[in-house]
Amino acid sequence: MIEQSSVAELVRTETPEMALQEISAALPCLLIVSILDNQEVASHIQFFKRLEASVRQYGLKVCVVTPLRNPQLAELATKKLGISEFIIEPIPARNFYFKLNMMLRSIDNFRRQQDARKVTENKMVVKKLATSDRPASAAARRKSRSSARRCSA
């Protein structure tokens, strides 16, 4: 369903380095990671640590899907590494799509907020430049008037 959507694009990667490149090009975005067995846990935790700054600053949402029932891993991932969703399989498709849809909406809202911030920052810069010119020229006028008065007196 997501592959056919005009709202989202699904990109599959084979290595964490390829995933990092795709993520950095598409921020803010949604990353879905699957952990299939306990041997993959350590490498995935290292990968999540590399993503921590992107999760906290740039609106990266990470969804982990796993059949492993490990409450310590779930707590570590969600509380310390900033993972948005930690889903233990099996999960009904409807619930999974609902969670993905909510994360995609939050990404859309984050993008809108970023755009609004950029617009307000641009307005503030223009206003600061415009207002900084006026007082300086008014102050210069006052100085020239007062110096002219002193000279004539």
mmCIF file of C-alpha atoms in Angstrom:
data_model
loop_
_atom_site.group_PDB
_atom_site.id
_atom_site.type_symbol
_atom_site.label_atom_id
_atom_site.label_comp_id
_atom_site.label_asym_id
_atom_site.label_seq_id
_atom_site.Cartn_x
_atom_site.Cartn_y
_atom_site.Cartn_z
ATOM 1 C CA MET A 1 0.000 0.000 0.000
ATOM 2 C CA ILE A 2 2.713 2.474 0.913
ATOM 3 C CA GLU A 3 4.732 1.681 -2.225
ATOM 4 C CA GLN A 4 1.794 2.809 -4.383
ATOM 5 C CA SER A 5 1.034 5.931 -2.361
ATOM 6 C CA SER A 6 1.794 9.383 -3.704
ATOM 7 C CA VAL A 7 2.372 10.585 -0.130
ATOM 8 C CA ALA A 8 5.242 8.236 0.717
ATOM 9 C CA GLU A 9 8.056 6.491 -1.075
ATOM 10 C CA LEU A 10 9.346 3.126 0.109
ATOM 11 C CA VAL A 11 13.105 2.603 -0.174
ATOM 12 C CA ARG A 12 14.677 -0.702 0.814
ATOM 13 C CA THR A 13 18.351 -0.846 1.784
ATOM 14 C CA GLU A 14 20.693 -3.735 2.445
ATOM 15 C CA THR A 15 23.251 -2.155 4.760
ATOM 16 C CA PRO A 16 23.094 0.393 7.595
ATOM 17 C CA GLU A 17 25.421 2.733 5.661
ATOM 18 C CA MET A 18 23.031 2.795 2.719
ATOM 19 C CA ALA A 19 20.174 3.445 5.124
ATOM 20 C CA LEU A 20 22.060 6.363 6.698
ATOM 21 C CA GLN A 21 22.609 7.916 3.272
ATOM 22 C CA GLU A 22 18.949 7.580 2.344
ATOM 23 C CA ILE A 23 17.838 8.928 5.727
ATOM 24 C CA SER A 24 20.096 11.975 5.575
ATOM 25 C CA ALA A 25 18.763 12.804 2.103
ATOM 26 C CA ALA A 26 15.109 12.453 3.121
ATOM 27 C CA LEU A 27 14.902 13.939 6.642
ATOM 28 C CA PRO A 28 12.371 14.115 8.229
ATOM 29 C CA CYS A 29 11.256 10.602 7.349
ATOM 30 C CA LEU A 30 10.046 7.261 8.718
ATOM 31 C CA LEU A 31 12.418 4.311 9.158
ATOM 32 C CA ILE A 32 11.018 0.816 9.656
ATOM 33 C CA VAL A 33 13.511 -1.689 11.050
ATOM 34 C CA SER A 34 12.995 -5.402 11.520
ATOM 35 C CA ILE A 35 14.960 -7.340 14.141
ATOM 36 C CA LEU A 36 14.517 -11.047 13.481
ATOM 37 C CA ASP A 37 16.764 -12.712 16.066
ATOM 38 C CA ASN A 38 18.866 -11.941 19.133
ATOM 39 C CA GLN A 39 22.116 -11.954 17.155
ATOM 40 C CA GLU A 40 21.044 -8.780 15.320
ATOM 41 C CA VAL A 41 20.230 -6.806 18.477
ATOM 42 C CA ALA A 42 23.732 -5.454 19.185
ATOM 43 C CA SER A 43 24.311 -4.243 15.629
ATOM 44 C CA HIS A 44 20.889 -2.587 15.546
ATOM 45 C CA ILE A 45 21.501 -0.808 18.856
ATOM 46 C CA GLN A 46 24.748 0.615 17.443
ATOM 47 C CA PHE A 47 22.823 1.708 14.360
ATOM 48 C CA PHE A 48 20.160 3.389 16.522
ATOM 49 C CA LYS A 49 22.857 5.224 18.485
ATOM 50 C CA ARG A 50 24.145 6.654 15.199
ATOM 51 C CA LEU A 51 20.620 7.856 14.426
ATOM 52 C CA GLU A 52 20.022 9.455 17.831
ATOM 53 C CA ALA A 53 20.785 13.029 16.731
ATOM 54 C CA SER A 54 18.526 12.716 13.686
ATOM 55 C CA VAL A 55 15.714 11.383 15.854
ATOM 56 C CA ARG A 56 15.976 14.210 18.370
ATOM 57 C CA GLN A 57 16.654 17.167 16.051
ATOM 58 C CA TYR A 58 15.453 16.416 12.538
ATOM 59 C CA GLY A 59 12.164 14.575 13.009
ATOM 60 C CA LEU A 60 13.254 11.053 12.125
ATOM 61 C CA LYS A 61 10.634 8.527 13.230
ATOM 62 C CA VAL A 62 11.828 4.965 13.801
ATOM 63 C CA CYS A 63 9.536 1.955 14.004
ATOM 64 C CA VAL A 64 11.031 -1.362 15.134
ATOM 65 C CA VAL A 65 9.129 -4.544 14.325
ATOM 66 C CA THR A 66 10.308 -7.761 15.960
ATOM 67 C CA PRO A 67 9.024 -11.157 17.056
ATOM 68 C CA LEU A 68 11.365 -11.035 20.080
ATOM 69 C CA ARG A 69 9.656 -10.562 23.412
ATOM 70 C CA ASN A 70 12.360 -8.665 25.239
ATOM 71 C CA PRO A 71 11.060 -5.945 27.575
ATOM 72 C CA GLN A 72 14.576 -4.635 28.299
ATOM 73 C CA LEU A 73 15.212 -4.105 24.603
ATOM 74 C CA ALA A 74 11.868 -2.352 24.204
ATOM 75 C CA GLU A 75 12.603 -0.030 27.138
ATOM 76 C CA LEU A 76 16.128 0.729 25.913
ATOM 77 C CA ALA A 77 14.903 1.450 22.402
ATOM 78 C CA THR A 78 11.992 3.689 23.306
ATOM 79 C CA LYS A 79 13.317 5.581 26.321
ATOM 80 C CA LYS A 80 17.046 5.932 25.693
ATOM 81 C CA LEU A 81 17.430 5.725 21.921
ATOM 82 C CA GLY A 82 14.307 7.666 20.984
ATOM 83 C CA ILE A 83 12.584 4.959 18.933
ATOM 84 C CA SER A 84 9.017 6.043 18.171
ATOM 85 C CA GLU A 85 7.367 2.622 18.089
ATOM 86 C CA PHE A 86 8.546 -0.788 19.261
ATOM 87 C CA ILE A 87 6.099 -3.348 17.882
ATOM 88 C CA ILE A 88 6.144 -6.991 18.883
ATOM 89 C CA GLU A 89 4.755 -9.339 16.244
ATOM 90 C CA PRO A 90 2.156 -10.572 15.548
ATOM 91 C CA ILE A 91 0.229 -7.336 15.126
ATOM 92 C CA PRO A 92 -3.007 -6.954 13.196
ATOM 93 C CA ALA A 93 -2.457 -5.217 9.866
ATOM 94 C CA ARG A 94 -5.035 -2.568 10.678
ATOM 95 C CA ASN A 95 -3.239 -1.575 13.895
ATOM 96 C CA PHE A 96 0.119 -1.517 12.101
ATOM 97 C CA TYR A 97 -1.216 0.736 9.329
ATOM 98 C CA PHE A 98 -2.791 3.007 11.936
ATOM 99 C CA LYS A 99 0.539 3.431 13.747
ATOM 100 C CA LEU A 100 2.391 4.051 10.490
ATOM 101 C CA ASN A 101 -0.217 6.591 9.422
ATOM 102 C CA MET A 102 0.123 8.452 12.731
ATOM 103 C CA MET A 103 3.905 8.620 12.355
ATOM 104 C CA LEU A 104 3.603 9.829 8.751
ATOM 105 C CA ARG A 105 1.205 12.556 9.886
ATOM 106 C CA SER A 106 3.614 13.672 12.595
ATOM 107 C CA ILE A 107 6.378 13.876 9.980
ATOM 108 C CA ASP A 108 4.110 15.993 7.782
ATOM 109 C CA ASN A 109 3.382 18.296 10.733
ATOM 110 C CA PHE A 110 7.108 18.541 11.505
ATOM 111 C CA ARG A 111 7.788 19.593 7.895
ATOM 112 C CA ARG A 112 5.071 22.240 8.100
ATOM 113 C CA GLN A 113 6.546 23.586 11.339
ATOM 114 C CA GLN A 114 9.999 23.734 9.750
ATOM 115 C CA ASP A 115 8.602 25.658 6.778
ATOM 116 C CA ALA A 116 6.779 28.060 9.087
ATOM 117 C CA ARG A 117 9.964 28.628 11.110
ATOM 118 C CA LYS A 118 11.922 29.373 7.947
ATOM 119 C CA VAL A 119 9.320 31.887 6.825
ATOM 120 C CA THR A 120 9.247 33.646 10.208
ATOM 121 C CA GLU A 121 13.057 33.682 10.381
ATOM 122 C CA ASN A 122 13.195 35.268 6.932
ATOM 123 C CA LYS A 123 10.620 37.866 7.987
ATOM 124 C CA MET A 124 12.563 38.607 11.162
ATOM 125 C CA VAL A 125 15.786 39.138 9.205
ATOM 126 C CA VAL A 126 14.043 41.485 6.793
ATOM 127 C CA LYS A 127 12.401 43.393 9.640
ATOM 128 C CA LYS A 128 15.675 43.669 11.553
ATOM 129 C CA LEU A 129 17.457 45.012 8.504
ATOM 130 C CA ALA A 130 14.670 47.474 7.758
ATOM 131 C CA THR A 131 14.296 48.685 11.346
ATOM 132 C CA SER A 132 18.030 48.863 12.006
ATOM 133 C CA ASP A 133 18.473 51.242 9.061
ATOM 134 C CA ARG A 134 15.769 53.654 10.194
ATOM 135 C CA PRO A 135 16.940 54.361 13.764
ATOM 136 C CA ALA A 136 20.509 54.780 12.618
ATOM 137 C CA SER A 137 19.524 57.333 10.006
ATOM 138 C CA ALA A 138 17.195 59.097 12.473
ATOM 139 C CA ALA A 139 19.989 59.218 15.040
ATOM 140 C CA ALA A 140 22.312 60.607 12.410
ATOM 141 C CA ARG A 141 19.737 63.277 11.574
ATOM 142 C CA ARG A 142 19.414 64.229 15.242
ATOM 143 C CA LYS A 143 23.182 64.463 15.585
ATOM 144 C CA SER A 144 23.527 66.648 12.533
ATOM 145 C CA ARG A 145 20.716 68.922 13.749
ATOM 146 C CA SER A 146 22.243 69.271 17.216
ATOM 147 C CA SER A 147 25.706 69.916 15.806
ATOM 148 C CA ALA A 148 24.247 72.503 13.437
ATOM 149 C CA ARG A 149 22.529 74.217 16.349
ATOM 150 C CA ARG A 150 25.777 74.275 18.356
ATOM 151 C CA CYS A 151 27.689 75.761 15.449
ATOM 152 C CA SER A 152 25.111 78.494 14.865
ATOM 153 C CA ALA A 153 24.966 79.423 18.532
#
